[in-house]
XYZ file of C-alpha atoms in Angstrom:
118
model
C 0.163 -0.100 0.077
C 1.483 3.345 -0.976
C -0.058 6.523 0.227
C 0.062 9.217 2.758
C -0.684 7.923 6.296
C -2.434 11.066 7.123
C -5.100 10.398 4.456
C -7.939 8.379 6.316
C -8.526 6.339 3.092
C -4.976 4.803 3.365
C -5.564 3.724 7.088
C -8.787 2.287 5.954
C -6.887 0.292 3.045
C -4.483 -0.797 5.588
C -7.193 -2.076 7.984
C -9.103 -3.631 5.252
C -5.900 -5.481 4.192
C -5.986 -7.509 7.450
C -9.665 -8.275 6.912
C -10.677 -7.674 10.380
C -7.768 -9.595 12.040
C -6.052 -7.804 15.007
C -2.544 -6.608 14.129
C 0.459 -7.678 16.123
C 2.880 -5.144 15.387
C 2.765 -1.522 14.135
C 6.103 -0.337 13.023
C 6.127 3.462 12.037
C 9.594 4.769 10.254
C 7.491 7.740 9.013
C 8.925 11.133 9.137
C 7.906 14.465 7.706
C 9.949 16.532 5.424
C 12.153 18.450 7.672
C 12.574 22.220 7.446
C 15.599 22.573 9.814
C 13.771 24.200 12.698
C 14.069 21.799 15.631
C 10.639 22.314 17.367
C 8.512 22.417 14.160
C 10.260 19.216 12.844
C 9.438 17.717 16.322
C 6.011 18.633 16.130
C 5.351 17.388 12.636
C 6.722 13.944 13.643
C 4.870 13.703 16.781
C 1.658 14.415 14.931
C 2.597 11.442 12.750
C 3.544 9.035 15.458
C 0.530 10.123 17.590
C -1.666 9.241 14.597
C 0.099 5.733 14.190
C -0.596 5.126 17.929
C -4.263 5.731 17.475
C -4.359 3.465 14.530
C -2.535 0.813 16.557
C -4.958 1.094 19.395
C -7.933 0.789 17.099
C -6.402 -2.306 15.174
C -3.791 -4.102 17.567
C -4.171 -7.436 19.122
C -3.832 -7.906 22.845
C -0.144 -8.246 23.568
C 0.724 -6.568 20.437
C 3.878 -4.289 19.782
C 4.324 -0.739 18.609
C 7.738 0.683 17.303
C 7.828 4.160 16.077
C 10.585 7.008 15.112
C 10.402 10.093 16.996
C 12.692 13.314 17.399
C 13.687 14.298 20.805
C 11.498 17.420 21.986
C 8.923 18.980 24.178
C 6.058 16.384 23.503
C 8.230 13.391 23.937
C 7.557 12.673 27.482
C 3.757 13.119 27.057
C 3.797 10.582 24.389
C 5.920 8.180 26.416
C 3.395 8.256 29.116
C 0.622 7.641 26.913
C 2.601 4.505 25.703
C 3.057 3.520 29.270
C -0.643 3.546 29.898
C -1.344 1.238 26.895
C 1.656 -1.181 26.961
C 3.271 -3.232 29.625
C 6.883 -2.308 28.587
C 8.068 0.822 26.895
C 11.713 1.975 26.010
C 13.776 3.907 23.806
C 16.142 2.564 21.120
C 18.825 4.425 19.220
C 20.325 2.252 16.222
C 23.842 2.130 15.772
C 23.237 3.395 12.380
C 21.961 6.580 13.502
C 24.383 9.348 13.941
C 25.252 10.209 17.397
C 24.230 14.127 16.876
C 20.845 13.083 15.523
C 17.564 13.687 17.459
C 15.955 10.669 15.788
C 15.156 7.928 18.229
C 12.698 4.838 18.450
C 10.328 4.120 21.016
C 9.479 0.458 21.428
C 6.335 -0.568 23.228
C 5.308 -4.198 23.979
C 2.336 -5.973 25.593
C -0.616 -3.836 24.373
C -3.373 -3.637 26.781
C -6.783 -3.336 24.879
C -8.402 -1.299 27.657
C -6.108 1.548 28.687
C -5.572 2.567 32.197
C -6.663 5.994 33.086
């Protein structure tokens, strides 16, 4: 499936591909076109990753996993807490292939709980 994930029809097409089966893993390596302004770039990627998490919460199987690329920034902590409410184990991962100066990092969440804690 090729398309813009921000387009609802693309999300619907992905969900239809699985024909009602719950998804075990949602992996997001999405990133917006960067503009070179750290806060703007951070907010743009957080919008994408929050959208991916909402998709995961709607389609994921109990016990499933979520992995997504984010950029360090102000909304990172709140997003991490949202993951902790919905998954049993949440951590950060920085691949060796990522430059040490890069703000790019991955969040890894395992053990999805269908009914999140409030």
